[in-house]
JSON list of C-alpha atoms in Angstrom, two decimals:
[
{"chain": "A", "resi": 1, "resn": "MET", "atom": "CA", "xyz": [23.40, 41.64, -23.15]},
{"chain": "A", "resi": 2, "resn": "ASN", "atom": "CA", "xyz": [21.36, 41.53, -19.97]},
{"chain": "A", "resi": 3, "resn": "ALA", "atom": "CA", "xyz": [21.15, 39.67, -16.69]},
{"chain": "A", "resi": 4, "resn": "ALA", "atom": "CA", "xyz": [18.94, 36.96, -18.11]},
{"chain": "A", "resi": 5, "resn": "ALA", "atom": "CA", "xyz": [21.39, 36.05, -20.84]},
{"chain": "A", "resi": 6, "resn": "PRO", "atom": "CA", "xyz": [23.49, 33.49, -18.93]},
{"chain": "A", "resi": 7, "resn": "ARG", "atom": "CA", "xyz": [20.37, 31.73, -17.70]},
{"chain": "A", "resi": 8, "resn": "ARG", "atom": "CA", "xyz": [19.03, 31.63, -21.21]},
{"chain": "A", "resi": 9, "resn": "ALA", "atom": "CA", "xyz": [22.27, 30.13, -22.42]},
{"chain": "A", "resi": 10, "resn": "VAL", "atom": "CA", "xyz": [22.02, 27.41, -19.80]},
{"chain": "A", "resi": 11, "resn": "LEU", "atom": "CA", "xyz": [18.40, 26.71, -20.67]},
{"chain": "A", "resi": 12, "resn": "LEU", "atom": "CA", "xyz": [19.08, 26.58, -24.36]},
{"chain": "A", "resi": 13, "resn": "GLY", "atom": "CA", "xyz": [21.98, 24.28, -23.82]},
{"chain": "A", "resi": 14, "resn": "LEU", "atom": "CA", "xyz": [19.80, 21.80, -22.00]},
{"chain": "A", "resi": 15, "resn": "VAL", "atom": "CA", "xyz": [16.74, 21.82, -24.19]},
{"chain": "A", "resi": 16, "resn": "ALA", "atom": "CA", "xyz": [17.05, 19.51, -27.16]},
{"chain": "A", "resi": 17, "resn": "LEU", "atom": "CA", "xyz": [15.74, 21.47, -30.11]},
{"chain": "A", "resi": 18, "resn": "PRO", "atom": "CA", "xyz": [15.27, 19.76, -33.43]},
{"chain": "A", "resi": 19, "resn": "ALA", "atom": "CA", "xyz": [15.39, 22.49, -36.02]},
{"chain": "A", "resi": 20, "resn": "GLY", "atom": "CA", "xyz": [15.93, 23.36, -39.60]},
{"chain": "A", "resi": 21, "resn": "ALA", "atom": "CA", "xyz": [18.91, 25.59, -40.18]},
{"chain": "A", "resi": 22, "resn": "ALA", "atom": "CA", "xyz": [16.66, 28.62, -40.38]},
{"chain": "A", "resi": 23, "resn": "LEU", "atom": "CA", "xyz": [15.01, 28.02, -37.00]},
{"chain": "A", "resi": 24, "resn": "ALA", "atom": "CA", "xyz": [17.71, 29.99, -35.25]},
{"chain": "A", "resi": 25, "resn": "GLN", "atom": "CA", "xyz": [18.15, 29.57, -31.51]},
{"chain": "A", "resi": 26, "resn": "ASP", "atom": "CA", "xyz": [20.03, 32.74, -30.56]},
{"chain": "A", "resi": 27, "resn": "ALA", "atom": "CA", "xyz": [21.03, 36.11, -31.97]},
{"chain": "A", "resi": 28, "resn": "ALA", "atom": "CA", "xyz": [24.35, 34.91, -33.39]},
{"chain": "A", "resi": 29, "resn": "SER", "atom": "CA", "xyz": [22.78, 31.89, -35.03]},
{"chain": "A", "resi": 30, "resn": "MET", "atom": "CA", "xyz": [20.04, 34.16, -36.39]},
{"chain": "A", "resi": 31, "resn": "GLN", "atom": "CA", "xyz": [22.64, 36.24, -38.20]},
{"chain": "A", "resi": 32, "resn": "ALA", "atom": "CA", "xyz": [24.33, 33.05, -39.39]},
{"chain": "A", "resi": 33, "resn": "ALA", "atom": "CA", "xyz": [20.98, 31.67, -40.56]},
{"chain": "A", "resi": 34, "resn": "ILE", "atom": "CA", "xyz": [20.20, 34.83, -42.52]},
{"chain": "A", "resi": 35, "resn": "ALA", "atom": "CA", "xyz": [23.67, 34.73, -44.07]},
{"chain": "A", "resi": 36, "resn": "ALA", "atom": "CA", "xyz": [23.19, 31.07, -44.99]},
{"chain": "A", "resi": 37, "resn": "ILE", "atom": "CA", "xyz": [19.80, 31.84, -46.56]},
{"chain": "A", "resi": 38, "resn": "ALA", "atom": "CA", "xyz": [21.32, 34.68, -48.58]},
{"chain": "A", "resi": 39, "resn": "GLY", "atom": "CA", "xyz": [24.18, 32.45, -49.71]},
{"chain": "A", "resi": 40, "resn": "GLY", "atom": "CA", "xyz": [26.46, 35.41, -50.39]},
{"chain": "A", "resi": 41, "resn": "ARG", "atom": "CA", "xyz": [23.88, 37.36, -52.39]},
{"chain": "A", "resi": 42, "resn": "ALA", "atom": "CA", "xyz": [23.01, 40.94, -51.57]},
{"chain": "A", "resi": 43, "resn": "VAL", "atom": "CA", "xyz": [19.86, 41.16, -49.47]},
{"chain": "A", "resi": 44, "resn": "GLU", "atom": "CA", "xyz": [17.45, 43.64, -51.07]},
{"chain": "A", "resi": 45, "resn": "GLU", "atom": "CA", "xyz": [15.25, 45.92, -48.99]},
{"chain": "A", "resi": 46, "resn": "GLY", "atom": "CA", "xyz": [11.75, 46.42, -50.35]},
{"chain": "A", "resi": 47, "resn": "GLY", "atom": "CA", "xyz": [9.49, 44.40, -52.58]},
{"chain": "A", "resi": 48, "resn": "MET", "atom": "CA", "xyz": [7.82, 42.91, -49.55]},
{"chain": "A", "resi": 49, "resn": "ALA", "atom": "CA", "xyz": [5.75, 43.98, -46.56]},
{"chain": "A", "resi": 50, "resn": "LEU", "atom": "CA", "xyz": [5.68, 42.70, -43.00]},
{"chain": "A", "resi": 51, "resn": "ARG", "atom": "CA", "xyz": [2.63, 43.76, -41.02]},
{"chain": "A", "resi": 52, "resn": "LEU", "atom": "CA", "xyz": [2.43, 43.58, -37.22]},
{"chain": "A", "resi": 53, "resn": "PRO", "atom": "CA", "xyz": [0.48, 45.64, -34.72]},
{"chain": "A", "resi": 54, "resn": "ALA", "atom": "CA", "xyz": [2.45, 48.64, -33.44]},
{"chain": "A", "resi": 55, "resn": "LEU", "atom": "CA", "xyz": [1.47, 47.58, -29.92]},
{"chain": "A", "resi": 56, "resn": "ALA", "atom": "CA", "xyz": [0.79, 43.94, -29.09]},
{"chain": "A", "resi": 57, "resn": "GLU", "atom": "CA", "xyz": [-1.30, 43.68, -25.91]},
{"chain": "A", "resi": 58, "resn": "ASN", "atom": "CA", "xyz": [-0.64, 39.95, -25.63]},
{"chain": "A", "resi": 59, "resn": "GLY", "atom": "CA", "xyz": [2.76, 38.73, -26.73]},
{"chain": "A", "resi": 60, "resn": "ALA", "atom": "CA", "xyz": [1.53, 35.15, -26.78]},
{"chain": "A", "resi": 61, "resn": "GLN", "atom": "CA", "xyz": [-0.72, 35.80, -29.78]},
{"chain": "A", "resi": 62, "resn": "VAL", "atom": "CA", "xyz": [0.55, 38.51, -32.12]},
{"chain": "A", "resi": 63, "resn": "PRO", "atom": "CA", "xyz": [-1.02, 38.58, -35.59]},
{"chain": "A", "resi": 64, "resn": "LEU", "atom": "CA", "xyz": [1.52, 38.76, -38.40]},
{"chain": "A", "resi": 65, "resn": "ALA", "atom": "CA", "xyz": [1.07, 39.07, -42.16]},
{"chain": "A", "resi": 66, "resn": "VAL", "atom": "CA", "xyz": [3.88, 38.92, -44.68]},
{"chain": "A", "resi": 67, "resn": "THR", "atom": "CA", "xyz": [3.41, 39.67, -48.37]},
{"chain": "A", "resi": 68, "resn": "VAL", "atom": "CA", "xyz": [6.04, 39.53, -51.11]},
{"chain": "A", "resi": 69, "resn": "GLU", "atom": "CA", "xyz": [5.49, 41.22, -54.46]},
{"chain": "A", "resi": 70, "resn": "SER", "atom": "CA", "xyz": [5.65, 38.33, -56.91]},
{"chain": "A", "resi": 71, "resn": "PRO", "atom": "CA", "xyz": [3.66, 37.07, -59.92]},
{"chain": "A", "resi": 72, "resn": "MET", "atom": "CA", "xyz": [3.84, 33.54, -58.41]},
{"chain": "A", "resi": 73, "resn": "THR", "atom": "CA", "xyz": [4.41, 31.84, -61.76]},
{"chain": "A", "resi": 74, "resn": "ALA", "atom": "CA", "xyz": [6.52, 28.75, -62.35]},
{"chain": "A", "resi": 75, "resn": "ALA", "atom": "CA", "xyz": [9.29, 30.97, -63.71]},
{"chain": "A", "resi": 76, "resn": "ASP", "atom": "CA", "xyz": [9.12, 33.70, -61.06]},
{"chain": "A", "resi": 77, "resn": "HIS", "atom": "CA", "xyz": [7.85, 32.96, -57.58]},
{"chain": "A", "resi": 78, "resn": "VAL", "atom": "CA", "xyz": [8.73, 33.07, -53.92]},
{"chain": "A", "resi": 79, "resn": "VAL", "atom": "CA", "xyz": [10.29, 29.86, -52.67]},
{"chain": "A", "resi": 80, "resn": "ALA", "atom": "CA", "xyz": [10.54, 30.56, -48.95]},
{"chain": "A", "resi": 81, "resn": "ILE", "atom": "CA", "xyz": [9.82, 33.13, -46.26]},
{"chain": "A", "resi": 82, "resn": "HIS", "atom": "CA", "xyz": [11.75, 32.98, -42.99]},
{"chain": "A", "resi": 83, "resn": "LEU", "atom": "CA", "xyz": [10.64, 34.90, -39.88]},
{"chain": "A", "resi": 84, "resn": "PHE", "atom": "CA", "xyz": [12.89, 35.97, -37.01]},
{"chain": "A", "resi": 85, "resn": "ALA", "atom": "CA", "xyz": [12.16, 37.72, -33.72]},
{"chain": "A", "resi": 86, "resn": "THR", "atom": "CA", "xyz": [15.38, 39.52, -32.87]},
{"chain": "A", "resi": 87, "resn": "ARG", "atom": "CA", "xyz": [14.86, 39.58, -29.09]},
{"chain": "A", "resi": 88, "resn": "ASN", "atom": "CA", "xyz": [13.05, 36.32, -28.40]},
{"chain": "A", "resi": 89, "resn": "PRO", "atom": "CA", "xyz": [14.91, 33.64, -26.39]},
{"chain": "A", "resi": 90, "resn": "THR", "atom": "CA", "xyz": [15.00, 31.64, -29.63]},
{"chain": "A", "resi": 91, "resn": "PRO", "atom": "CA", "xyz": [14.68, 34.02, -32.61]},
{"chain": "A", "resi": 92, "resn": "GLY", "atom": "CA", "xyz": [13.56, 31.52, -35.26]},
{"chain": "A", "resi": 93, "resn": "LEU", "atom": "CA", "xyz": [9.76, 31.93, -35.48]},
{"chain": "A", "resi": 94, "resn": "ALA", "atom": "CA", "xyz": [8.88, 29.86, -38.52]},
{"chain": "A", "resi": 95, "resn": "SER", "atom": "CA", "xyz": [9.89, 29.17, -42.10]},
{"chain": "A", "resi": 96, "resn": "PHE", "atom": "CA", "xyz": [7.33, 28.91, -44.87]},
{"chain": "A", "resi": 97, "resn": "HIS", "atom": "CA", "xyz": [7.90, 27.04, -48.13]},
{"chain": "A", "resi": 98, "resn": "LEU", "atom": "CA", "xyz": [5.75, 28.30, -51.00]},
{"chain": "A", "resi": 99, "resn": "SER", "atom": "CA", "xyz": [4.87, 26.94, -54.42]},
{"chain": "A", "resi": 100, "resn": "PRO", "atom": "CA", "xyz": [3.61, 28.81, -57.49]},
{"chain": "A", "resi": 101, "resn": "ALA", "atom": "CA", "xyz": [0.21, 27.17, -56.91]},
{"chain": "A", "resi": 102, "resn": "LEU", "atom": "CA", "xyz": [-0.33, 29.89, -54.31]},
{"chain": "A", "resi": 103, "resn": "ALA", "atom": "CA", "xyz": [-2.14, 32.83, -55.84]},
{"chain": "A", "resi": 104, "resn": "ARG", "atom": "CA", "xyz": [0.00, 35.29, -53.96]},
{"chain": "A", "resi": 105, "resn": "ALA", "atom": "CA", "xyz": [3.07, 35.20, -51.82]},
{"chain": "A", "resi": 106, "resn": "GLU", "atom": "CA", "xyz": [1.20, 36.03, -48.65]},
{"chain": "A", "resi": 107, "resn": "VAL", "atom": "CA", "xyz": [1.00, 34.18, -45.34]},
{"chain": "A", "resi": 108, "resn": "GLN", "atom": "CA", "xyz": [-0.82, 35.24, -42.20]},
{"chain": "A", "resi": 109, "resn": "THR", "atom": "CA", "xyz": [-0.12, 33.62, -38.86]},
{"chain": "A", "resi": 110, "resn": "ARG", "atom": "CA", "xyz": [0.22, 34.39, -35.15]},
{"chain": "A", "resi": 111, "resn": "ILE", "atom": "CA", "xyz": [3.51, 34.54, -33.31]},
{"chain": "A", "resi": 112, "resn": "ARG", "atom": "CA", "xyz": [4.95, 34.86, -29.81]},
{"chain": "A", "resi": 113, "resn": "LEU", "atom": "CA", "xyz": [7.04, 37.86, -28.82]},
{"chain": "A", "resi": 114, "resn": "ALA", "atom": "CA", "xyz": [8.88, 38.06, -25.51]},
{"chain": "A", "resi": 115, "resn": "GLU", "atom": "CA", "xyz": [9.36, 41.84, -25.39]},
{"chain": "A", "resi": 116, "resn": "ASP", "atom": "CA", "xyz": [9.49, 45.02, -27.51]},
{"chain": "A", "resi": 117, "resn": "GLN", "atom": "CA", "xyz": [11.49, 44.21, -30.59]},
{"chain": "A", "resi": 118, "resn": "GLN", "atom": "CA", "xyz": [12.06, 44.13, -34.31]},
{"chain": "A", "resi": 119, "resn": "VAL", "atom": "CA", "xyz": [10.71, 41.21, -36.35]},
{"chain": "A", "resi": 120, "resn": "VAL", "atom": "CA", "xyz": [12.57, 40.39, -39.57]},
{"chain": "A", "resi": 121, "resn": "ALA", "atom": "CA", "xyz": [11.25, 38.54, -42.62]},
{"chain": "A", "resi": 122, "resn": "ILE", "atom": "CA", "xyz": [13.57, 37.15, -45.29]},
{"chain": "A", "resi": 123, "resn": "ALA", "atom": "CA", "xyz": [12.15, 36.02, -48.64]},
{"chain": "A", "resi": 124, "resn": "VAL", "atom": "CA", "xyz": [13.95, 33.81, -51.14]},
{"chain": "A", "resi": 125, "resn": "LEU", "atom": "CA", "xyz": [12.84, 34.07, -54.78]},
{"chain": "A", "resi": 126, "resn": "SER", "atom": "CA", "xyz": [13.00, 31.34, -57.39]},
{"chain": "A", "resi": 127, "resn": "ASP", "atom": "CA", "xyz": [15.80, 33.16, -59.21]},
{"chain": "A", "resi": 128, "resn": "GLY", "atom": "CA", "xyz": [17.84, 33.21, -56.01]},
{"chain": "A", "resi": 129, "resn": "ARG", "atom": "CA", "xyz": [17.29, 36.84, -55.08]},
{"chain": "A", "resi": 130, "resn": "VAL", "atom": "CA", "xyz": [16.79, 37.56, -51.38]},
{"chain": "A", "resi": 131, "resn": "ARG", "atom": "CA", "xyz": [14.60, 40.28, -49.92]},
{"chain": "A", "resi": 132, "resn": "ARG", "atom": "CA", "xyz": [14.23, 41.58, -46.38]},
{"chain": "A", "resi": 133, "resn": "ALA", "atom": "CA", "xyz": [11.53, 43.45, -44.49]},
{"chain": "A", "resi": 134, "resn": "ALA", "atom": "CA", "xyz": [11.31, 44.38, -40.83]},
{"chain": "A", "resi": 135, "resn": "ALA", "atom": "CA", "xyz": [8.70, 45.72, -38.42]},
{"chain": "A", "resi": 136, "resn": "GLU", "atom": "CA", "xyz": [8.93, 47.10, -34.90]},
{"chain": "A", "resi": 137, "resn": "THR", "atom": "CA", "xyz": [6.41, 46.04, -32.29]},
{"chain": "A", "resi": 138, "resn": "ARG", "atom": "CA", "xyz": [5.92, 47.04, -28.67]},
{"chain": "A", "resi": 139, "resn": "VAL", "atom": "CA", "xyz": [4.78, 44.18, -26.46]},
{"chain": "A", "resi": 140, "resn": "ALA", "atom": "CA", "xyz": [2.65, 44.89, -23.37]},
{"chain": "A", "resi": 141, "resn": "THR", "atom": "CA", "xyz": [2.79, 41.34, -21.93]},
{"chain": "A", "resi": 142, "resn": "GLY", "atom": "CA", "xyz": [5.54, 38.99, -22.98]},
{"chain": "A", "resi": 143, "resn": "GLY", "atom": "CA", "xyz": [4.46, 35.76, -24.60]},
{"chain": "A", "resi": 144, "resn": "CYS", "atom": "CA", "xyz": [7.44, 33.44, -24.23]},
{"chain": "A", "resi": 145, "resn": "LEU", "atom": "CA", "xyz": [8.40, 32.92, -20.58]},
{"chain": "A", "resi": 146, "resn": "GLY", "atom": "CA", "xyz": [6.63, 33.01, -17.25]},
{"chain": "B", "resi": 1, "resn": "MET", "atom": "CA", "xyz": [4.60, 8.21, -30.17]},
{"chain": "B", "resi": 2, "resn": "SER", "atom": "CA", "xyz": [3.08, 9.10, -26.81]},
{"chain": "B", "resi": 3, "resn": "GLY", "atom": "CA", "xyz": [0.26, 10.94, -25.15]},
{"chain": "B", "resi": 4, "resn": "THR", "atom": "CA", "xyz": [-3.13, 11.88, -26.45]},
{"chain": "B", "resi": 5, "resn": "PRO", "atom": "CA", "xyz": [-3.90, 12.25, -30.13]},
{"chain": "B", "resi": 6, "resn": "LEU", "atom": "CA", "xyz": [-3.58, 15.67, -31.69]},
{"chain": "B", "resi": 7, "resn": "ALA", "atom": "CA", "xyz": [-6.75, 17.72, -31.90]},
{"chain": "B", "resi": 8, "resn": "GLN", "atom": "CA", "xyz": [-8.82, 17.64, -35.06]},
{"chain": "B", "resi": 9, "resn": "PRO", "atom": "CA", "xyz": [-7.76, 20.64, -37.16]},
{"chain": "B", "resi": 10, "resn": "ARG", "atom": "CA", "xyz": [-10.25, 23.24, -38.27]},
{"chain": "B", "resi": 11, "resn": "ILE", "atom": "CA", "xyz": [-10.18, 24.31, -41.92]},
{"chain": "B", "resi": 12, "resn": "ARG", "atom": "CA", "xyz": [-12.11, 27.20, -43.40]},
{"chain": "B", "resi": 13, "resn": "ILE", "atom": "CA", "xyz": [-12.25, 26.83, -47.17]},
{"chain": "B", "resi": 14, "resn": "PRO", "atom": "CA", "xyz": [-14.99, 27.50, -49.72]},
{"chain": "B", "resi": 15, "resn": "ARG", "atom": "CA", "xyz": [-16.82, 24.41, -50.98]},
{"chain": "B", "resi": 16, "resn": "GLN", "atom": "CA", "xyz": [-17.24, 25.90, -54.43]},
{"chain": "B", "resi": 17, "resn": "ALA", "atom": "CA", "xyz": [-15.29, 28.29, -56.61]},
{"chain": "B", "resi": 18, "resn": "ARG", "atom": "CA", "xyz": [-15.15, 29.49, -60.19]},
{"chain": "B", "resi": 19, "resn": "ALA", "atom": "CA", "xyz": [-12.25, 28.41, -62.39]},
{"chain": "B", "resi": 20, "resn": "GLY", "atom": "CA", "xyz": [-9.43, 30.90, -61.91]},
{"chain": "B", "resi": 21, "resn": "GLU", "atom": "CA", "xyz": [-10.79, 32.22, -58.64]},
{"chain": "B", "resi": 22, "resn": "VAL", "atom": "CA", "xyz": [-8.46, 32.97, -55.74]},
{"chain": "B", "resi": 23, "resn": "ILE", "atom": "CA", "xyz": [-9.71, 31.40, -52.54]},
{"chain": "B", "resi": 24, "resn": "GLU", "atom": "CA", "xyz": [-8.68, 32.06, -48.96]},
{"chain": "B", "resi": 25, "resn": "ILE", "atom": "CA", "xyz": [-7.84, 29.04, -46.80]},
{"chain": "B", "resi": 26, "resn": "ARG", "atom": "CA", "xyz": [-7.65, 29.40, -43.02]},
{"chain": "B", "resi": 27, "resn": "THR", "atom": "CA", "xyz": [-6.29, 26.58, -40.87]},
{"chain": "B", "resi": 28, "resn": "LEU", "atom": "CA", "xyz": [-6.22, 26.25, -37.10]},
{"chain": "B", "resi": 29, "resn": "ILE", "atom": "CA", "xyz": [-5.18, 23.38, -34.88]},
{"chain": "B", "resi": 30, "resn": "GLU", "atom": "CA", "xyz": [-5.53, 23.44, -31.11]},
{"chain": "B", "resi": 31, "resn": "HIS", "atom": "CA", "xyz": [-2.10, 22.79, -29.66]},
{"chain": "B", "resi": 32, "resn": "PRO", "atom": "CA", "xyz": [-0.20, 24.29, -26.68]},
{"chain": "B", "resi": 33, "resn": "MET", "atom": "CA", "xyz": [3.04, 24.73, -28.67]},
{"chain": "B", "resi": 34, "resn": "GLU", "atom": "CA", "xyz": [4.85, 24.40, -25.33]},
{"chain": "B", "resi": 35, "resn": "SER", "atom": "CA", "xyz": [8.47, 25.37, -25.96]},
{"chain": "B", "resi": 36, "resn": "GLY", "atom": "CA", "xyz": [9.87, 23.81, -22.77]},
{"chain": "B", "resi": 37, "resn": "ILE", "atom": "CA", "xyz": [11.80, 27.00, -21.95]},
{"chain": "B", "resi": 38, "resn": "ARG", "atom": "CA", "xyz": [9.24, 28.45, -19.55]},
{"chain": "B", "resi": 39, "resn": "GLY", "atom": "CA", "xyz": [9.54, 28.20, -15.79]},
{"chain": "B", "resi": 40, "resn": "ARG", "atom": "CA", "xyz": [12.44, 28.49, -13.39]},
{"chain": "B", "resi": 41, "resn": "VAL", "atom": "CA", "xyz": [14.13, 25.22, -14.25]},
{"chain": "B", "resi": 42, "resn": "PRO", "atom": "CA", "xyz": [14.58, 23.68, -17.67]},
{"chain": "B", "resi": 43, "resn": "ASP", "atom": "CA", "xyz": [11.65, 21.59, -18.80]},
{"chain": "B", "resi": 44, "resn": "ALA", "atom": "CA", "xyz": [9.55, 22.73, -15.81]},
{"chain": "B", "resi": 45, "resn": "VAL", "atom": "CA", "xyz": [6.83, 22.57, -18.41]},
{"chain": "B", "resi": 46, "resn": "PRO", "atom": "CA", "xyz": [7.77, 19.75, -20.78]},
{"chain": "B", "resi": 47, "resn": "ARG", "atom": "CA", "xyz": [8.32, 20.62, -24.39]},
{"chain": "B", "resi": 48, "resn": "ASP", "atom": "CA", "xyz": [5.37, 19.75, -26.63]},
{"chain": "B", "resi": 49, "resn": "MET", "atom": "CA", "xyz": [5.60, 21.27, -30.10]},
{"chain": "B", "resi": 50, "resn": "LEU", "atom": "CA", "xyz": [4.28, 20.81, -33.57]},
{"chain": "B", "resi": 51, "resn": "ALA", "atom": "CA", "xyz": [7.24, 20.72, -35.94]},
{"chain": "B", "resi": 52, "resn": "TRP", "atom": "CA", "xyz": [5.82, 20.94, -39.42]},
{"chain": "B", "resi": 53, "resn": "MET", "atom": "CA", "xyz": [2.66, 21.38, -41.42]},
{"chain": "B", "resi": 54, "resn": "THR", "atom": "CA", "xyz": [1.90, 20.80, -45.09]},
{"chain": "B", "resi": 55, "resn": "VAL", "atom": "CA", "xyz": [-0.90, 21.72, -47.47]},
{"chain": "B", "resi": 56, "resn": "ARG", "atom": "CA", "xyz": [-1.30, 19.57, -50.55]},
{"chain": "B", "resi": 57, "resn": "MET", "atom": "CA", "xyz": [-3.55, 20.28, -53.53]},
{"chain": "B", "resi": 58, "resn": "ASN", "atom": "CA", "xyz": [-4.30, 17.33, -55.83]},
{"chain": "B", "resi": 59, "resn": "GLY", "atom": "CA", "xyz": [-1.29, 15.53, -54.37]},
{"chain": "B", "resi": 60, "resn": "GLY", "atom": "CA", "xyz": [1.24, 18.31, -54.85]},
{"chain": "B", "resi": 61, "resn": "THR", "atom": "CA", "xyz": [2.60, 20.32, -51.94]},
{"chain": "B", "resi": 62, "resn": "VAL", "atom": "CA", "xyz": [1.56, 23.96, -52.26]},
{"chain": "B", "resi": 63, "resn": "PHE", "atom": "CA", "xyz": [2.66, 25.15, -48.81]},
{"chain": "B", "resi": 64, "resn": "ALA", "atom": "CA", "xyz": [4.72, 23.85, -45.93]},
{"chain": "B", "resi": 65, "resn": "ALA", "atom": "CA", "xyz": [5.78, 25.44, -42.66]},
{"chain": "B", "resi": 66, "resn": "ASP", "atom": "CA", "xyz": [8.59, 24.73, -40.20]},
{"chain": "B", "resi": 67, "resn": "LEU", "atom": "CA", "xyz": [7.12, 25.80, -36.89]},
{"chain": "B", "resi": 68, "resn": "GLY", "atom": "CA", "xyz": [9.62, 27.25, -34.42]},
{"chain": "B", "resi": 69, "resn": "ASN", "atom": "CA", "xyz": [9.30, 28.21, -30.77]},
{"chain": "B", "resi": 70, "resn": "GLY", "atom": "CA", "xyz": [7.88, 31.57, -31.81]},
{"chain": "B", "resi": 71, "resn": "THR", "atom": "CA", "xyz": [4.79, 30.08, -33.44]},
{"chain": "B", "resi": 72, "resn": "ALA", "atom": "CA", "xyz": [1.90, 30.91, -31.10]},
{"chain": "B", "resi": 73, "resn": "ALA", "atom": "CA", "xyz": [-0.22, 28.27, -29.39]},
{"chain": "B", "resi": 74, "resn": "ASN", "atom": "CA", "xyz": [-3.07, 26.96, -31.55]},
{"chain": "B", "resi": 75, "resn": "PRO", "atom": "CA", "xyz": [-1.16, 27.54, -34.81]},
{"chain": "B", "resi": 76, "resn": "TYR", "atom": "CA", "xyz": [-3.17, 29.51, -37.35]},
{"chain": "B", "resi": 77, "resn": "HIS", "atom": "CA", "xyz": [-2.25, 30.05, -40.98]},
{"chain": "B", "resi": 78, "resn": "VAL", "atom": "CA", "xyz": [-3.97, 31.85, -43.83]},
{"chain": "B", "resi": 79, "resn": "LEU", "atom": "CA", "xyz": [-3.11, 31.17, -47.48]},
{"chain": "B", "resi": 80, "resn": "PHE", "atom": "CA", "xyz": [-4.42, 32.19, -50.88]},
{"chain": "B", "resi": 81, "resn": "VAL", "atom": "CA", "xyz": [-4.70, 29.60, -53.64]},
{"chain": "B", "resi": 82, "resn": "ARG", "atom": "CA", "xyz": [-5.86, 29.90, -57.23]},
{"chain": "B", "resi": 83, "resn": "ILE", "atom": "CA", "xyz": [-8.40, 27.23, -58.19]},
{"chain": "B", "resi": 84, "resn": "GLU", "atom": "CA", "xyz": [-8.37, 26.04, -61.80]},
{"chain": "B", "resi": 85, "resn": "ARG", "atom": "CA", "xyz": [-10.39, 22.82, -61.47]},
{"chain": "B", "resi": 86, "resn": "THR", "atom": "CA", "xyz": [-12.17, 20.81, -58.81]},
{"chain": "B", "resi": 87, "resn": "SER", "atom": "CA", "xyz": [-9.43, 20.16, -56.30]},
{"chain": "B", "resi": 88, "resn": "GLU", "atom": "CA", "xyz": [-8.72, 17.96, -53.32]},
{"chain": "B", "resi": 89, "resn": "PHE", "atom": "CA", "xyz": [-6.85, 19.49, -50.40]},
{"chain": "B", "resi": 90, "resn": "GLU", "atom": "CA", "xyz": [-5.00, 17.61, -47.68]},
{"chain": "B", "resi": 91, "resn": "PHE", "atom": "CA", "xyz": [-3.68, 19.33, -44.56]},
{"chain": "B", "resi": 92, "resn": "THR", "atom": "CA", "xyz": [-1.23, 17.55, -42.28]},
{"chain": "B", "resi": 93, "resn": "TRP", "atom": "CA", "xyz": [0.51, 18.51, -39.04]},
{"chain": "B", "resi": 94, "resn": "PHE", "atom": "CA", "xyz": [3.42, 16.59, -37.50]},
{"chain": "B", "resi": 95, "resn": "ASP", "atom": "CA", "xyz": [4.57, 16.97, -33.92]},
{"chain": "B", "resi": 96, "resn": "GLU", "atom": "CA", "xyz": [8.03, 16.33, -32.50]},
{"chain": "B", "resi": 97, "resn": "ARG", "atom": "CA", "xyz": [6.90, 13.02, -30.96]},
{"chain": "B", "resi": 98, "resn": "GLY", "atom": "CA", "xyz": [5.73, 11.58, -34.26]},
{"chain": "B", "resi": 99, "resn": "ARG", "atom": "CA", "xyz": [2.03, 12.23, -33.90]},
{"chain": "B", "resi": 100, "resn": "THR", "atom": "CA", "xyz": [0.09, 13.59, -36.86]},
{"chain": "B", "resi": 101, "resn": "ALA", "atom": "CA", "xyz": [-3.21, 15.31, -37.50]},
{"chain": "B", "resi": 102, "resn": "ARG", "atom": "CA", "xyz": [-4.90, 15.42, -40.85]},
{"chain": "B", "resi": 103, "resn": "ALA", "atom": "CA", "xyz": [-7.85, 17.08, -42.55]},
{"chain": "B", "resi": 104, "resn": "THR", "atom": "CA", "xyz": [-9.14, 17.04, -46.10]},
{"chain": "B", "resi": 105, "resn": "ALA", "atom": "CA", "xyz": [-11.39, 19.29, -48.15]},
{"chain": "B", "resi": 106, "resn": "ARG", "atom": "CA", "xyz": [-12.72, 19.45, -51.66]},
{"chain": "B", "resi": 107, "resn": "VAL", "atom": "CA", "xyz": [-13.31, 22.63, -53.64]},
{"chain": "B", "resi": 108, "resn": "THR", "atom": "CA", "xyz": [-15.70, 22.06, -56.53]},
{"chain": "B", "resi": 109, "resn": "VAL", "atom": "CA", "xyz": [-15.39, 24.25, -59.59]},
{"chain": "B", "resi": 110, "resn": "THR", "atom": "CA", "xyz": [-18.84, 25.22, -60.80]}
]
């Protein structure tokens, strides 16, 4: 991938990381985590929005908002939203677990991004459907290492 | 179970609401969220991370978050909750060393 990759592998091997399955630690495990979330179902594009700044001046604090179109009723709501940064040293950003007591399936937070990259959000609905949204962000100053 | 206590979280939530109103809740807790992967050698800066947060309304969990390495320092979350009756909120953060931080709030339906 690049010159830093072997060093990253060494670092990741040495750092003990407690994690849920969705808190992926590298690109391969990110793909595996997304596949595990989908559980064999088709991943639908659309029905949700992922908002990030086009250019993040400071990669250590990047505002993120994710919204899924959902009535948020007991019968039809969003169960979980998983966030991945495709080119961070450890792609798993966070996983949110939602209940229908939320008025809307929207979460805002702030994330770290190491470099220019695509951020991916995966939403799991109460009927088992899985949706995906992605956003590209340029990062002026990396927020992970250094 | 080591080190200093976690910082007191800051919660922004309306004190009053009308029945059926959607309120915005903002939470922030000061925390370095140190991933332990910075620096030239592993653990040059020791790992110090929050692992999990929960928001409970009247005893039931309405939101929970697994916080990974990519969650920025001083974790900040915004949620939207529909208020039907006077409600008690409890916010809890758990770090990887077993420490917790907690805050409560009441929203009174007028």
